[in-house]
GROMACS .gro file of C-alpha atoms in nm:
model
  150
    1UNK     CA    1  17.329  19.102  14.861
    2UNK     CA    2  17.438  19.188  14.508
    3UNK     CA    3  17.301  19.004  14.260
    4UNK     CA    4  17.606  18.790  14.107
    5UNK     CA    5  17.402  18.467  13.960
    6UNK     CA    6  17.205  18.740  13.746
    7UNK     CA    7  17.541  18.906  13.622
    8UNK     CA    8  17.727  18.604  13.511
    9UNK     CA    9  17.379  18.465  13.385
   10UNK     CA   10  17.333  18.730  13.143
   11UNK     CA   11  17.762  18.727  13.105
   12UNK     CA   12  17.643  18.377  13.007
   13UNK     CA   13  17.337  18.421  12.766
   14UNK     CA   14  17.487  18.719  12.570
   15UNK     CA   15  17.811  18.526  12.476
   16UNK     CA   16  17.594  18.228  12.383
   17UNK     CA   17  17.373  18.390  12.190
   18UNK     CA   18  17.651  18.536  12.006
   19UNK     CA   19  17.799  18.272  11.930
   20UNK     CA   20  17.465  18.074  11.825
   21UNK     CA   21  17.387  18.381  11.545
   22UNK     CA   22  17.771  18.359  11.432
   23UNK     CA   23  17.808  17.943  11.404
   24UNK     CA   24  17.475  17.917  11.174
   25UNK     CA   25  17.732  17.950  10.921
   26UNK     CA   26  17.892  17.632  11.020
   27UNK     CA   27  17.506  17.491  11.063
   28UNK     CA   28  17.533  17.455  11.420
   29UNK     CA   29  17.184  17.471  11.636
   30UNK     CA   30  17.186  17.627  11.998
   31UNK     CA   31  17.442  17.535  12.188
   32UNK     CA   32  17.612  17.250  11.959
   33UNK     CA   33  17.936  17.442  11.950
   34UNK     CA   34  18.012  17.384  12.305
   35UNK     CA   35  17.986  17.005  12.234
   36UNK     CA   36  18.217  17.020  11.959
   37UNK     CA   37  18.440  17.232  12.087
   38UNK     CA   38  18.508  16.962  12.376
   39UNK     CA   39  18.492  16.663  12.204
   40UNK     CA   40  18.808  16.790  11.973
   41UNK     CA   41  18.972  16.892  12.287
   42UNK     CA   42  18.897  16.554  12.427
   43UNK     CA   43  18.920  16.292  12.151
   44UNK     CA   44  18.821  16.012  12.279
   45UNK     CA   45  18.550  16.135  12.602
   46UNK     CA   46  18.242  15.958  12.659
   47UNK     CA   47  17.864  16.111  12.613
   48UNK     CA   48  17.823  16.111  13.018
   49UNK     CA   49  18.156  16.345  13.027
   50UNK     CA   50  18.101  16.576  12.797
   51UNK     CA   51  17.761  16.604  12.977
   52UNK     CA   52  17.890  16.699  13.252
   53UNK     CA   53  18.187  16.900  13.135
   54UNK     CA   54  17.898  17.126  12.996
   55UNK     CA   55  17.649  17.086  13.314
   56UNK     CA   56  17.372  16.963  13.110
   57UNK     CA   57  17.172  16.621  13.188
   58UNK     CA   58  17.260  16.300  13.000
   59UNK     CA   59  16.932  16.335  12.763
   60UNK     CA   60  17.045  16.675  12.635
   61UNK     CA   61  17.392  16.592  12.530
   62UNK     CA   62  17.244  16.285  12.401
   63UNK     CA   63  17.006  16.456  12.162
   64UNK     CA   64  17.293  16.759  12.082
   65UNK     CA   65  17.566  16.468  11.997
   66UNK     CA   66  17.340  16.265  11.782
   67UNK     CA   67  17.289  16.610  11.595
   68UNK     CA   68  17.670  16.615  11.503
   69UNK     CA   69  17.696  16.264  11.424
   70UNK     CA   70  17.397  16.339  11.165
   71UNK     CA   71  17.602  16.631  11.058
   72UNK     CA   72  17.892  16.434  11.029
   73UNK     CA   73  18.140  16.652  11.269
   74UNK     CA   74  18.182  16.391  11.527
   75UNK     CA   75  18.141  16.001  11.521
   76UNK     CA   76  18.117  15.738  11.843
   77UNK     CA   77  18.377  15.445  11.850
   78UNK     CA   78  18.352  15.137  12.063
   79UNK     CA   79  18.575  15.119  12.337
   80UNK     CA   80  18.762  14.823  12.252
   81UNK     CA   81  18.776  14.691  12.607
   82UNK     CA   82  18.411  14.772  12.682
   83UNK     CA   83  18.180  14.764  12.369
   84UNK     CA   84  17.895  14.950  12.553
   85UNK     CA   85  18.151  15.240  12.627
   86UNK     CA   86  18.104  15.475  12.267
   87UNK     CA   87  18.396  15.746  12.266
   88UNK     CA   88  18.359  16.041  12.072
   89UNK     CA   89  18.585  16.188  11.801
   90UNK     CA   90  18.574  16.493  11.565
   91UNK     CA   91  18.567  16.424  11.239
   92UNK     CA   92  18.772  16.607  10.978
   93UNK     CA   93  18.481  16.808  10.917
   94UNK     CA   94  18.426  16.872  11.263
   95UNK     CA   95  18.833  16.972  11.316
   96UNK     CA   96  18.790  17.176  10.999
   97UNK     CA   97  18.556  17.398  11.219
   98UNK     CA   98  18.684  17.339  11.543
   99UNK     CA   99  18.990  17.675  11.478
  100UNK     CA  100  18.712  17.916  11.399
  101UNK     CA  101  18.545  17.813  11.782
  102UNK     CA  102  18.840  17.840  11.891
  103UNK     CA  103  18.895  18.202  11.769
  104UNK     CA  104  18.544  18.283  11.852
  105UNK     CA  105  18.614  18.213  12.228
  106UNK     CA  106  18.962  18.364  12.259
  107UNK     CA  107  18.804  18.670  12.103
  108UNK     CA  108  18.496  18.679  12.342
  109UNK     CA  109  18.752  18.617  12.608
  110UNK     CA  110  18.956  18.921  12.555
  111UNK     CA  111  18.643  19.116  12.519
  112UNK     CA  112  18.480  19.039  12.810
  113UNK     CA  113  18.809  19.117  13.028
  114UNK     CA  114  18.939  19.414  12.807
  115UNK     CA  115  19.042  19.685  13.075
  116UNK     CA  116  19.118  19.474  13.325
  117UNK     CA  117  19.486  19.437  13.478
  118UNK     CA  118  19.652  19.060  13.472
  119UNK     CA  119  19.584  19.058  13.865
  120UNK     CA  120  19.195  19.163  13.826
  121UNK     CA  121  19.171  18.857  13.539
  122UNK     CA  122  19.370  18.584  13.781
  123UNK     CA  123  19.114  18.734  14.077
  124UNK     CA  124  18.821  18.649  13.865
  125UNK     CA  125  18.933  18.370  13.748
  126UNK     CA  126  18.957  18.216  14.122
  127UNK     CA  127  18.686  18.354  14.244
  128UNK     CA  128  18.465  18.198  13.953
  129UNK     CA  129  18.634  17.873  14.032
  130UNK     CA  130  18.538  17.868  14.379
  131UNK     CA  131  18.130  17.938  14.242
  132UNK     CA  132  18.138  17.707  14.001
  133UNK     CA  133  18.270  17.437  14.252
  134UNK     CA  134  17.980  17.571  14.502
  135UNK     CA  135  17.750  17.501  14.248
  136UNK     CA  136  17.858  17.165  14.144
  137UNK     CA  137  17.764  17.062  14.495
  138UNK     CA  138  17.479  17.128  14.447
  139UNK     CA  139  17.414  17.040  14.090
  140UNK     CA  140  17.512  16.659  14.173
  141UNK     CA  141  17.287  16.661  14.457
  142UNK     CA  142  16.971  16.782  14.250
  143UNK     CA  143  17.068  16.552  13.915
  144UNK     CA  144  17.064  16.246  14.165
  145UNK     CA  145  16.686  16.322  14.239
  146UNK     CA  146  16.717  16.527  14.588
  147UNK     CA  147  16.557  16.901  14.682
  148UNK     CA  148  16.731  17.166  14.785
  149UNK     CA  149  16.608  17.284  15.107
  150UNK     CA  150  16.565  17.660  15.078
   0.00000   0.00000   0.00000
């Protein structure tokens, strides 16, 4: 069987470490763009959300938000129906940033498909939906505590 998981995992690690060496300018640590990038695209989501927008567990995105509240890009608000429910908004600062992410991923985007036709990208684009969607299944089964059986 060809190895696809590897592929897309080092797809995945390259474009992240990329990004990671370019945002220090912006003082962002490992991974902290990805939180800020959906939190301005969200305003408003919860923690648990963005958590699992970015398939990470709730202690993770716990510790990465409370890094950009520090660095004042993002703040929590109190949901004014249900004061234990904190959404999450970008602050100025944090939308101040949030164009040169964007232009960071469009770029890596084009990049990454450059020489491939419009039908090739929409192929790839299902296909990778269907994986990821496979994989949530079992993601969800192994953050509620269960084993695989393999």
């Amino acid at each position: 069987m060809k190895e696809i998981l590897r592929e897309i995992g080092m797809i995945a690690r390259a474009l992240d470490s990329i990004s990671n060496i370019e945002f220090k300018e912006f003082d962002l640590a490992k991974g902290q763009y990805l939180y800020l990038v959906r939190i301005c695209e969200n305003p408003g989501i919860i923690q648990e959300k963005v958590a699992e927008m970015i398939k990470v567990d709730r202690t993770t995105a716990a510790r990465a938000i409370a890094k950009l509240e520090e660095q004042g890009l993002i703040y929590k608000q109190k949901d004014d129906h249900n004061k234990k429910i904190k959404k999450l908004f970008a602050t100025e600062q944090g939308y101040a940033i949030y164009p040169s992410l964007q232009r960071e991923g469009d770029y890596s985007n084009q990049m990454a498909l450059s020489g491939l036709s419009p039908e090739e990208i929409e192929t790839i684009h299902d296909l990778l939906v269907k994986v990821r969607k496979n994989v949530e299944v079992d993601w969800e089964f192994v953050k509620k505590g269960h084993k695989r059986n393999y």
